[in-house]
XYZ file of C-alpha atoms in Angstrom:
714
model
C 67.303 -63.718 -12.431
C 65.370 -60.485 -10.958
C 65.293 -58.927 -14.454
C 63.172 -61.294 -16.575
C 61.371 -58.745 -18.475
C 63.767 -57.544 -21.694
C 61.733 -56.975 -24.436
C 61.777 -59.542 -27.651
C 63.988 -57.000 -29.825
C 66.702 -57.268 -26.916
C 66.787 -61.085 -26.642
C 67.151 -61.231 -30.374
C 69.930 -59.070 -30.520
C 71.346 -60.798 -27.479
C 70.662 -64.547 -29.311
C 72.491 -63.217 -32.316
C 75.409 -61.470 -30.779
C 76.051 -64.746 -28.609
C 76.078 -67.078 -32.251
C 79.309 -65.010 -32.903
C 79.640 -63.946 -36.600
C 77.818 -60.742 -37.844
C 74.312 -59.331 -38.893
C 74.108 -57.582 -41.989
C 71.680 -54.951 -41.852
C 69.040 -54.367 -44.673
C 65.552 -52.488 -44.635
C 62.578 -54.256 -45.557
C 59.963 -52.027 -45.493
C 61.006 -49.028 -47.601
C 58.132 -46.425 -47.846
C 56.070 -47.844 -45.603
C 53.389 -46.296 -42.766
C 54.204 -47.113 -39.428
C 52.070 -47.837 -36.329
C 52.372 -45.487 -33.669
C 51.938 -45.523 -29.513
C 48.530 -43.517 -28.880
C 49.398 -39.916 -29.355
C 47.571 -36.979 -28.191
C 46.328 -34.718 -30.927
C 48.420 -31.037 -30.790
C 45.538 -27.692 -30.529
C 47.037 -26.893 -34.165
C 46.004 -30.000 -35.610
C 42.586 -30.338 -37.723
C 40.329 -33.056 -36.265
C 37.010 -33.063 -38.009
C 36.159 -36.147 -36.399
C 37.154 -39.391 -33.656
C 38.831 -41.349 -36.874
C 41.765 -38.811 -38.014
C 43.733 -35.519 -37.630
C 45.858 -33.945 -39.637
C 48.606 -32.143 -38.387
C 50.329 -28.555 -40.392
C 53.359 -30.516 -41.613
C 50.855 -32.871 -43.791
C 51.315 -36.058 -41.282
C 47.973 -37.159 -41.151
C 46.946 -39.474 -38.011
C 44.315 -41.945 -38.440
C 42.900 -43.444 -35.465
C 41.896 -47.401 -35.613
C 39.340 -48.219 -32.863
C 38.843 -51.757 -33.330
C 40.755 -54.421 -31.916
C 43.767 -55.998 -34.033
C 43.380 -59.661 -33.773
C 45.635 -60.488 -36.828
C 42.652 -59.670 -39.424
C 44.437 -57.149 -40.550
C 41.659 -54.344 -39.371
C 44.627 -51.736 -38.015
C 45.822 -51.348 -41.799
C 41.929 -51.595 -43.384
C 40.082 -49.405 -41.147
C 42.811 -46.862 -42.069
C 43.024 -47.648 -45.721
C 38.857 -46.521 -46.019
C 39.763 -43.313 -44.459
C 42.779 -42.647 -46.497
C 40.878 -43.764 -49.553
C 37.980 -41.090 -49.001
C 40.377 -38.308 -47.416
C 42.691 -38.873 -50.937
C 45.904 -38.880 -48.889
C 49.131 -39.934 -50.132
C 49.385 -43.488 -48.091
C 53.392 -42.862 -47.012
C 52.161 -39.500 -45.043
C 49.964 -41.345 -43.079
C 50.319 -42.625 -39.312
C 48.356 -45.327 -37.920
C 47.400 -45.157 -33.969
C 45.281 -47.525 -31.913
C 43.007 -45.621 -30.656
C 41.479 -46.983 -26.818
C 38.170 -47.910 -26.265
C 35.888 -44.744 -26.399
C 32.224 -45.785 -26.691
C 31.086 -42.497 -27.172
C 33.123 -41.511 -29.879
C 33.306 -45.024 -31.582
C 30.716 -47.699 -31.739
C 31.146 -51.772 -31.812
C 34.873 -51.856 -30.838
C 34.844 -55.373 -31.220
C 36.886 -58.172 -33.119
C 34.538 -61.087 -33.726
C 32.265 -62.485 -35.956
C 34.257 -60.915 -39.052
C 31.636 -57.936 -38.500
C 34.389 -55.175 -38.358
C 34.522 -53.760 -41.589
C 30.948 -54.230 -42.367
C 29.926 -52.372 -39.708
C 32.133 -49.413 -39.931
C 32.864 -49.300 -44.180
C 30.285 -46.363 -44.843
C 31.068 -44.658 -41.664
C 34.931 -44.733 -42.128
C 34.360 -43.631 -45.731
C 32.250 -40.710 -44.416
C 34.848 -39.714 -41.786
C 37.310 -39.609 -44.604
C 35.121 -37.443 -47.299
C 34.131 -35.051 -44.787
C 37.391 -34.448 -43.544
C 38.225 -33.933 -47.364
C 35.164 -31.667 -47.942
C 36.326 -29.150 -45.181
C 39.856 -29.134 -46.696
C 38.449 -27.938 -50.202
C 36.270 -25.297 -48.650
C 38.858 -24.339 -46.538
C 41.465 -23.749 -49.835
C 38.549 -22.558 -52.275
C 37.877 -19.759 -49.133
C 42.027 -18.804 -49.449
C 41.719 -18.534 -53.281
C 38.191 -16.847 -53.093
C 36.720 -19.364 -55.426
C 34.012 -21.762 -55.811
C 34.714 -25.357 -54.158
C 33.477 -26.749 -57.460
C 36.473 -25.905 -59.169
C 38.429 -27.432 -56.636
C 39.946 -30.834 -56.612
C 42.074 -33.400 -54.170
C 44.806 -35.544 -55.095
C 47.485 -37.018 -52.745
C 46.987 -34.634 -49.959
C 46.815 -31.712 -51.758
C 43.708 -29.611 -52.724
C 44.196 -28.135 -56.314
C 42.470 -25.376 -58.102
C 41.656 -27.153 -61.739
C 41.721 -23.941 -63.574
C 44.868 -22.130 -61.855
C 46.625 -25.060 -60.740
C 47.521 -23.626 -57.524
C 47.465 -26.303 -54.574
C 47.865 -26.006 -51.006
C 48.685 -29.110 -48.972
C 46.333 -30.799 -46.247
C 48.680 -29.176 -43.598
C 48.824 -26.327 -44.977
C 45.153 -26.090 -44.588
C 44.735 -27.523 -41.367
C 44.161 -24.428 -39.235
C 41.786 -22.982 -41.840
C 39.735 -26.512 -41.953
C 39.047 -26.266 -38.053
C 37.099 -23.345 -38.630
C 34.220 -25.018 -40.904
C 31.533 -26.162 -40.127
C 31.389 -30.203 -40.695
C 29.059 -30.954 -43.537
C 26.178 -33.363 -42.707
C 26.254 -34.734 -46.149
C 28.742 -35.555 -48.595
C 29.398 -37.227 -51.507
C 31.565 -40.627 -51.436
C 34.029 -41.893 -54.459
C 32.605 -43.953 -57.305
C 34.430 -47.476 -56.947
C 36.000 -47.154 -60.128
C 38.053 -43.820 -58.696
C 39.449 -46.202 -55.995
C 43.203 -45.654 -55.958
C 44.013 -47.339 -52.009
C 41.296 -49.983 -51.642
C 41.873 -53.036 -53.451
C 45.525 -52.399 -53.795
C 48.510 -54.262 -51.968
C 49.631 -52.492 -48.924
C 51.851 -53.837 -46.487
C 50.428 -54.523 -42.864
C 51.214 -51.348 -40.869
C 52.748 -53.608 -38.214
C 55.005 -55.194 -39.803
C 58.111 -53.677 -39.096
C 57.371 -53.573 -35.383
C 56.367 -57.096 -35.555
C 59.842 -58.137 -36.846
C 61.941 -55.906 -34.749
C 60.347 -56.893 -31.604
C 58.590 -53.784 -30.630
C 56.394 -53.945 -27.857
C 52.879 -54.284 -29.530
C 51.276 -57.209 -27.570
C 49.934 -57.897 -24.331
C 52.511 -59.899 -23.459
C 55.066 -57.307 -23.789
C 53.747 -54.562 -21.591
C 55.495 -54.028 -18.502
C 54.784 -51.060 -16.387
C 57.424 -49.794 -13.578
C 56.565 -51.598 -10.187
C 53.954 -53.869 -11.218
C 53.595 -57.179 -10.393
C 53.391 -60.395 -11.826
C 50.789 -63.216 -11.236
C 49.947 -66.880 -11.962
C 47.055 -68.701 -10.909
C 46.026 -72.083 -10.250
C 42.508 -73.168 -11.355
C 41.245 -76.545 -10.663
C 42.663 -79.430 -12.675
C 39.298 -80.600 -13.730
C 35.841 -79.691 -15.124
C 33.486 -80.536 -12.072
C 35.891 -80.080 -9.161
C 36.367 -77.332 -6.721
C 38.805 -75.615 -4.131
C 38.487 -77.574 -0.784
C 41.920 -76.146 0.783
C 45.099 -74.991 0.261
C 48.741 -74.587 1.710
C 50.639 -71.527 0.643
C 53.170 -71.645 3.052
C 55.893 -72.998 0.711
C 55.335 -71.156 -2.269
C 55.209 -67.486 0.140
C 58.267 -68.463 1.419
C 60.320 -68.497 -2.100
C 62.272 -65.692 -3.404
C 60.381 -62.582 -5.181
C 56.788 -63.958 -3.715
C 54.527 -60.730 -2.322
C 51.611 -62.517 -1.434
C 48.910 -65.872 -2.125
C 45.250 -64.869 -2.381
C 42.139 -66.780 -3.279
C 39.243 -66.062 -5.132
C 36.263 -67.863 -6.916
C 37.763 -71.477 -7.053
C 41.219 -70.315 -8.072
C 44.648 -69.471 -6.088
C 46.747 -66.763 -7.156
C 50.673 -66.074 -6.728
C 51.718 -62.616 -6.856
C 55.310 -61.920 -7.249
C 58.129 -59.924 -8.945
C 58.656 -62.264 -12.133
C 56.943 -64.644 -14.096
C 59.661 -67.470 -13.302
C 59.241 -66.504 -9.961
C 55.876 -67.255 -9.641
C 55.593 -69.833 -11.792
C 57.650 -71.770 -9.597
C 55.903 -70.496 -6.634
C 52.732 -71.763 -8.066
C 54.169 -75.311 -8.984
C 55.117 -75.318 -5.126
C 51.383 -74.739 -3.654
C 49.899 -77.706 -1.760
C 45.832 -77.525 -2.807
C 43.137 -79.868 -1.958
C 40.175 -80.581 -4.612
C 36.912 -81.969 -4.302
C 34.124 -82.625 -6.662
C 31.454 -80.137 -7.636
C 29.637 -81.536 -10.473
C 30.117 -84.528 -12.886
C 33.505 -85.509 -13.766
C 32.772 -86.550 -17.703
C 35.141 -87.990 -19.837
C 35.354 -88.586 -23.624
C 34.145 -92.199 -23.956
C 30.910 -90.707 -21.941
C 30.496 -88.134 -24.536
C 30.508 -90.807 -27.112
C 27.952 -92.721 -25.460
C 25.814 -89.499 -24.746
C 25.998 -88.893 -28.755
C 24.362 -92.328 -29.551
C 21.748 -91.559 -27.126
C 20.621 -88.227 -28.079
C 20.767 -88.744 -31.458
C 17.554 -90.871 -30.973
C 16.140 -88.170 -28.083
C 12.251 -87.512 -28.435
C 12.681 -83.886 -27.018
C 15.290 -82.540 -29.626
C 14.486 -78.822 -30.434
C 13.057 -77.981 -33.897
C 14.747 -75.561 -35.601
C 13.304 -75.592 -39.308
C 10.386 -77.687 -40.976
C 9.093 -77.497 -44.264
C 6.921 -80.293 -46.062
C 6.132 -83.511 -44.952
C 9.477 -85.063 -44.171
C 8.280 -88.511 -43.120
C 6.124 -88.951 -46.356
C 9.157 -87.982 -48.462
C 11.436 -90.908 -46.759
C 8.205 -93.107 -47.273
C 8.307 -92.717 -50.867
C 11.797 -92.359 -51.667
C 13.497 -94.312 -54.304
C 16.996 -94.163 -52.010
C 17.581 -93.154 -48.766
C 20.743 -91.900 -47.800
C 22.142 -91.596 -43.984
C 25.401 -90.842 -42.713
C 27.198 -89.912 -39.078
C 29.370 -87.347 -38.697
C 31.613 -86.180 -35.442
C 33.965 -83.823 -34.046
C 36.185 -83.027 -31.024
C 36.292 -80.276 -28.632
C 39.198 -78.625 -29.490
C 41.154 -75.056 -27.108
C 42.048 -72.189 -29.546
C 45.777 -72.107 -28.533
C 46.540 -68.224 -29.877
C 50.639 -67.886 -30.286
C 50.418 -65.280 -27.066
C 48.602 -66.907 -24.551
C 45.799 -65.296 -21.750
C 47.672 -62.186 -20.010
C 46.114 -58.887 -19.042
C 47.253 -55.900 -16.911
C 44.969 -54.080 -14.043
C 45.775 -51.118 -11.695
C 42.703 -51.213 -9.522
C 42.761 -47.701 -7.926
C 40.429 -45.612 -5.384
C 39.372 -43.349 -8.221
C 38.988 -46.043 -11.046
C 40.528 -48.987 -12.981
C 43.358 -49.173 -15.576
C 43.402 -52.057 -18.062
C 45.904 -52.618 -20.592
C 46.021 -55.946 -22.417
C 44.549 -58.092 -25.396
C 40.844 -58.330 -25.516
C 38.568 -58.806 -28.333
C 35.903 -57.046 -26.424
C 37.364 -54.242 -24.789
C 33.636 -52.698 -23.996
C 33.108 -55.943 -22.228
C 35.590 -55.873 -20.314
C 35.035 -52.436 -18.878
C 31.454 -53.163 -18.268
C 32.186 -56.629 -16.625
C 35.126 -55.095 -14.078
C 32.613 -52.005 -13.720
C 30.006 -54.826 -12.422
C 32.505 -56.725 -10.678
C 33.868 -53.761 -8.392
C 30.450 -51.913 -8.531
C 31.883 -48.851 -10.271
C 30.448 -46.752 -12.990
C 31.809 -47.996 -16.251
C 33.066 -44.287 -17.114
C 35.577 -45.329 -14.178
C 37.498 -47.745 -16.029
C 39.983 -47.283 -19.061
C 40.628 -49.753 -21.253
C 44.031 -49.245 -24.135
C 44.221 -52.084 -26.512
C 47.048 -54.006 -27.152
C 47.860 -55.805 -30.251
C 46.685 -59.673 -29.933
C 49.044 -62.688 -30.679
C 45.582 -64.613 -32.130
C 42.644 -64.825 -30.106
C 40.118 -66.970 -33.121
C 37.421 -66.020 -29.934
C 39.166 -66.913 -27.083
C 39.835 -63.482 -26.309
C 35.725 -62.718 -27.025
C 35.415 -63.620 -22.718
C 36.543 -61.867 -20.006
C 37.317 -64.324 -17.694
C 41.156 -63.565 -17.630
C 40.734 -59.616 -17.794
C 38.608 -60.134 -14.337
C 41.362 -62.294 -13.099
C 43.676 -59.473 -13.611
C 41.213 -57.350 -11.638
C 40.606 -59.438 -8.872
C 44.065 -59.854 -7.788
C 44.850 -56.310 -8.371
C 42.273 -55.504 -6.129
C 43.295 -58.493 -3.622
C 46.778 -56.842 -3.167
C 46.434 -53.237 -3.667
C 48.875 -52.692 -6.542
C 49.072 -52.700 -10.245
C 48.812 -56.855 -11.427
C 49.851 -58.398 -14.539
C 48.005 -61.891 -15.145
C 50.211 -64.539 -17.321
C 48.784 -67.670 -18.577
C 51.529 -70.524 -19.103
C 50.510 -72.462 -22.404
C 49.404 -75.362 -20.043
C 46.967 -73.110 -18.427
C 45.657 -71.641 -21.862
C 45.139 -75.296 -23.017
C 43.393 -76.903 -19.877
C 41.609 -73.697 -18.600
C 38.706 -73.541 -21.365
C 36.731 -72.622 -23.234
C 36.462 -75.039 -25.778
C 34.993 -75.481 -29.779
C 32.120 -78.054 -28.036
C 32.072 -81.396 -29.385
C 29.243 -82.239 -31.675
C 27.768 -85.162 -33.743
C 25.494 -84.882 -36.647
C 23.294 -86.976 -38.625
C 22.112 -86.638 -42.094
C 19.429 -88.491 -43.789
C 18.434 -87.527 -47.609
C 15.517 -89.351 -49.410
C 16.235 -89.378 -53.203
C 13.816 -89.966 -56.032
C 13.580 -92.366 -59.406
C 15.546 -89.570 -61.356
C 18.044 -88.741 -58.436
C 16.841 -85.631 -57.317
C 16.902 -84.797 -53.157
C 13.085 -84.778 -51.925
C 13.850 -84.876 -48.327
C 16.808 -83.723 -46.090
C 16.975 -84.053 -42.347
C 19.682 -83.295 -40.033
C 19.674 -83.824 -35.951
C 23.104 -82.197 -34.583
C 24.058 -83.067 -30.920
C 26.206 -80.938 -28.651
C 28.158 -80.952 -25.771
C 27.458 -77.157 -24.603
C 26.901 -76.066 -28.151
C 24.004 -74.380 -27.707
C 21.956 -74.643 -31.205
C 24.587 -76.923 -33.238
C 22.886 -76.223 -36.830
C 22.516 -73.670 -38.788
C 19.217 -74.234 -40.311
C 18.698 -71.728 -42.700
C 21.821 -72.160 -44.261
C 22.007 -74.012 -47.832
C 20.406 -76.574 -48.414
C 17.421 -75.359 -46.872
C 14.919 -73.412 -49.530
C 16.246 -76.011 -52.034
C 14.263 -79.508 -50.839
C 10.823 -79.637 -50.851
C 10.708 -81.801 -47.335
C 13.161 -80.574 -44.347
C 13.422 -81.042 -40.565
C 16.582 -79.551 -39.001
C 16.837 -79.907 -34.995
C 19.082 -80.083 -31.789
C 20.182 -81.569 -28.952
C 22.429 -80.215 -26.140
C 23.990 -81.657 -23.350
C 24.717 -79.122 -20.402
C 28.460 -80.003 -19.414
C 30.826 -78.519 -16.618
C 33.380 -78.207 -19.359
C 33.336 -74.865 -20.504
C 32.968 -73.738 -24.305
C 33.079 -70.804 -26.286
C 33.168 -69.335 -29.641
C 35.799 -70.820 -31.836
C 36.581 -69.167 -35.187
C 33.727 -69.694 -37.162
C 31.506 -70.742 -34.500
C 29.665 -73.701 -35.507
C 30.300 -73.696 -38.917
C 34.096 -74.547 -38.669
C 32.632 -77.990 -38.469
C 29.040 -78.238 -39.767
C 30.161 -77.143 -42.988
C 32.352 -80.195 -43.241
C 29.855 -82.269 -42.080
C 27.761 -80.578 -44.289
C 29.401 -80.508 -47.412
C 30.883 -84.193 -47.141
C 27.287 -85.467 -46.872
C 25.980 -83.603 -49.831
C 28.588 -85.500 -51.920
C 27.501 -88.817 -50.634
C 24.508 -87.710 -51.762
C 25.298 -86.662 -55.509
C 27.507 -89.946 -55.465
C 24.567 -92.020 -54.458
C 22.253 -89.959 -57.286
C 25.131 -90.533 -59.781
C 25.693 -86.938 -60.086
C 28.443 -84.586 -60.355
C 29.305 -83.131 -57.280
C 29.087 -79.388 -58.525
C 26.275 -79.638 -60.847
C 24.402 -81.437 -57.896
C 24.958 -78.250 -56.025
C 23.989 -75.558 -58.640
C 20.656 -77.856 -59.214
C 19.929 -77.237 -55.969
C 20.452 -73.737 -56.223
C 18.232 -73.292 -59.208
C 15.390 -75.113 -57.236
C 15.998 -72.781 -54.212
C 15.555 -69.992 -57.324
C 12.590 -71.446 -59.284
C 10.912 -72.710 -56.283
C 12.002 -72.032 -52.862
C 10.535 -74.005 -50.106
C 10.415 -71.338 -46.723
C 12.830 -68.866 -46.512
C 15.798 -68.510 -48.550
C 18.481 -66.478 -46.230
C 21.633 -67.061 -48.624
C 22.188 -65.113 -51.728
C 21.695 -67.665 -54.596
C 23.335 -65.740 -57.119
C 26.689 -65.241 -54.779
C 26.792 -68.709 -54.031
C 26.475 -69.765 -57.713
C 29.352 -67.451 -58.657
C 31.888 -68.794 -56.174
C 31.392 -72.381 -57.206
C 31.573 -71.433 -60.946
C 34.634 -69.725 -60.043
C 36.147 -72.337 -58.139
C 35.427 -74.789 -60.756
C 36.700 -72.921 -63.910
C 40.396 -72.249 -61.883
C 40.698 -75.716 -60.604
C 39.909 -77.236 -63.959
C 36.404 -79.733 -62.430
C 35.658 -80.279 -65.772
C 38.644 -81.154 -66.805
C 39.936 -84.768 -66.739
C 43.889 -84.845 -65.463
C 45.122 -88.406 -64.920
C 46.144 -89.017 -61.585
C 44.418 -86.055 -60.020
C 41.316 -85.807 -57.392
C 39.350 -83.030 -56.871
C 36.876 -82.823 -53.838
C 34.352 -79.730 -53.630
C 32.412 -77.768 -50.917
C 30.966 -74.712 -50.500
C 29.737 -72.145 -47.715
C 28.009 -69.111 -46.745
C 29.037 -68.083 -43.193
C 29.873 -64.528 -42.133
C 27.868 -62.648 -44.822
C 30.376 -64.022 -47.644
C 30.510 -67.265 -49.501
C 33.125 -69.346 -49.954
C 33.605 -72.345 -52.572
C 36.934 -74.751 -52.519
C 38.655 -77.520 -54.774
C 41.097 -79.560 -53.339
C 43.658 -81.027 -55.387
C 44.795 -84.868 -54.219
C 47.012 -87.076 -55.987
C 48.402 -90.850 -55.092
C 52.186 -91.057 -54.371
C 52.816 -94.738 -52.867
C 49.797 -95.493 -52.459
C 48.695 -92.893 -49.857
C 47.109 -89.541 -50.805
C 48.605 -86.430 -51.144
C 46.828 -82.832 -51.032
C 49.219 -80.826 -53.397
C 46.865 -77.845 -53.743
C 43.542 -76.179 -52.715
C 41.748 -73.529 -55.178
C 39.758 -71.124 -53.273
C 37.048 -68.704 -54.971
C 35.643 -65.855 -52.416
C 33.201 -63.270 -52.250
C 33.578 -61.006 -49.526
C 32.299 -57.706 -51.824
C 34.665 -54.787 -52.029
C 38.406 -56.434 -51.297
C 40.285 -53.536 -48.986
C 43.723 -54.535 -49.145
C 44.517 -57.606 -51.590
C 47.749 -58.757 -49.324
C 45.205 -58.524 -46.003
C 42.381 -60.434 -47.789
C 44.612 -62.942 -49.009
C 46.133 -63.708 -46.163
C 42.996 -63.864 -44.359
C 41.935 -66.515 -46.926
C 44.893 -68.620 -46.935
C 45.320 -68.289 -42.624
C 41.817 -69.706 -42.667
C 42.361 -72.311 -45.308
C 45.245 -73.316 -43.479
C 43.669 -73.191 -39.675
C 40.856 -75.208 -41.446
C 42.496 -78.243 -42.634
C 45.110 -78.294 -39.617
C 42.442 -78.670 -36.995
C 40.253 -80.870 -39.469
C 43.256 -83.433 -39.918
C 45.219 -83.363 -36.670
C 43.575 -81.406 -33.552
C 41.610 -83.266 -31.006
C 41.306 -82.341 -27.130
C 40.109 -85.391 -25.113
C 39.186 -85.706 -21.591
C 39.632 -88.340 -18.552
C 37.289 -87.766 -15.838
C 36.652 -83.597 -16.231
C 40.667 -83.172 -17.063
C 42.010 -82.611 -20.262
C 44.301 -85.127 -21.736
C 46.101 -82.622 -23.893
C 48.135 -79.499 -22.206
C 50.573 -78.981 -24.371
C 51.640 -79.043 -28.105
C 53.811 -82.444 -27.530
C 50.678 -83.815 -27.030
C 48.353 -81.943 -29.270
C 49.181 -81.930 -33.052
C 49.177 -78.914 -35.152
C 49.683 -78.853 -38.638
C 53.066 -78.160 -39.916
C 55.017 -75.997 -42.808
C 55.690 -78.696 -44.972
C 51.943 -80.107 -44.251
C 50.409 -76.929 -46.167
C 49.672 -77.131 -49.695
C 49.655 -74.623 -52.264
C 46.648 -72.715 -52.144
C 45.436 -70.093 -55.393
C 42.956 -67.762 -53.967
C 40.310 -65.873 -56.912
C 38.165 -62.716 -55.762
C 34.277 -61.891 -57.372
C 34.660 -58.765 -58.139
C 31.143 -57.376 -57.925
C 31.376 -54.468 -55.988
C 28.794 -55.107 -53.481
C 30.177 -53.197 -50.005
C 32.228 -55.598 -48.085
C 31.209 -58.725 -45.917
C 33.076 -60.804 -43.622
C 35.916 -62.398 -44.233
C 38.427 -63.394 -40.991
C 35.818 -66.881 -40.525
C 34.469 -67.704 -43.735
C 37.600 -69.162 -45.440
C 37.978 -71.830 -43.242
C 34.507 -73.683 -42.991
C 34.528 -75.532 -46.413
C 38.322 -76.439 -46.304
C 37.659 -79.945 -44.416
C 35.023 -81.154 -46.529
C 36.847 -80.214 -49.817
C 39.907 -81.885 -48.671
C 37.514 -84.963 -47.320
C 35.711 -85.194 -50.782
C 38.970 -85.566 -52.699
C 39.877 -87.916 -50.516
C 37.317 -90.356 -51.143
C 37.751 -89.555 -54.995
C 41.157 -90.890 -54.534
C 40.676 -93.694 -52.186
C 37.020 -94.479 -51.762
C 36.603 -94.006 -48.287
C 34.821 -91.138 -46.580
C 35.822 -89.752 -43.750
C 32.765 -89.058 -41.076
C 34.978 -87.992 -37.926
C 37.746 -85.526 -37.089
C 40.602 -85.576 -36.731
C 41.414 -87.077 -39.964
C 44.849 -88.954 -38.891
C 43.333 -90.756 -35.945
C 40.649 -91.979 -37.921
C 42.157 -93.389 -41.110
C 45.509 -93.027 -39.628
C 47.219 -95.419 -42.167
C 45.785 -94.100 -44.999
C 46.498 -90.419 -44.352
C 49.748 -90.641 -42.503
C 51.523 -90.159 -46.164
C 49.223 -86.534 -46.229
C 51.944 -83.349 -46.749
């Protein structure tokens, strides 16, 4: 098998032909904008800034500089530019821009920050070009620019109704000095923003075009797979590569930084050779097991060395005088990121510079770390971005990029490093395992007068978000944390920390509301009112925005309408500057709870693309539900027990409930959306299950905590 690099499209064609019968061809896409490879702007193009160019034939190329990780940024960025440019979307060509730290700022996919950071910049880019086109047309007609308007790629003289296409004006507009101050559209005049637009990569993805890093191929490049320590706390002692080197297609076997890399002519050949390596490892630190962590949690929850994150009032006095005290602990496991596309990257280290190509959420960091590794100037490192088959924070790191650089540098050839699924799941980095202890003090009227939270994490850093709700709404409050340093590597995992903290906090608030004899929704609204009228310390969340999503979710779910046999669970959370409230709907069937629907109310400011926004909310909910219910990564003496999907449980298609999404239309500038829908999901489900069964789920994954109870959830 010498040619192992057929495209996915060729594979699909071959599979169809091998199956016999016939193929019916039809066009799903109609008149749609498609992504194209990076192209060089022609000399005659009008290119007023780094974000767009207009060709004399009227085609508008809009560059999308940020990495596309599945969050829809490659579609959303151009929509914003095209809106202010006032161009016909059918004439737009979207181009993925490479890393360019001089032309662009924050070429990063992470923290749900791309749109908030670039919203005004993108609008100004489009509006600047539009104004220059208007001035060029006005000069041609010898009229005032104030007499002209734009519409779908044309400048129109309002009095004579003369019109000129943007392409016709491109050359003249290029001679205009770019204005420093431009007028942006009023929100009411938006035509593209807020509508439903198909993802620009839909057709390339469905037809198997090589968009992803895993697809990238360069004639003459080599492939590499790497053997890393099989357990956290081990290091390389020695290795015998004689058998591997003798195998077909193998070019070299090299070692670096505790790793052994096999380099060859195809992925299959290097994988077989990697399996033939004889490696001896030795201990280099603690070999920790999940049982060790469980013992640590119990010890550290009582540790006197916790770091205080926020303290208000007199917490000791509040609990001393409480009419009722509620106390609970919640725990979550480590989780791998498991993107559909495993880690991979291409590197070519040459004497005159380094070429990098692949899927990274932080291309500037990849450039900088490569330059540091090789002791060269960052300007000598180029980074071309491919689309990513998921990342969820895993591709914020550069370890897999630097592996490709190391191997290329050692073998003096262009190399593509590819991880297997087992490499991906066992090689880190993970969501940290955390345990929380909550305590609440209630007065005789059921008001929460004291609240304490301690977070204990394994390589979690600060496992709390001390300024999030209900901070500011409780007169006496203490939030602190303890962190255990472990050889097990951790890192950002979609909605870092809040992905589990939200579930724990919202479940506990439900516990407190139940103990106080109050409605769960009203209990939260009452707390918000206290934060508004008599805040204790700084309030770092927007009370009005949080209240709005709570009320919208309650309305859409029929929270106050009694329906026989229907049990509702509520949750609300603020993260990445956005607010999401959810209501889970559970019914009992054959004695078991069945999750049949989730209602979501979302405030992320202006919605750029209805299609992309809904996909992000639904995807976040499915992700949050799946991992809360099924995900679990455990360790035995530093070695992960789960290494592939046969032992790591993911959510299945038939387990996904109906999801009803509603957006708050408040006209504010966009805030984050890639992550905020995930955190509230676990809490809404757990609270609904409690309503249905009377059993409170306090550990994740739910399925292992209450196997018999939850077995029927679908």
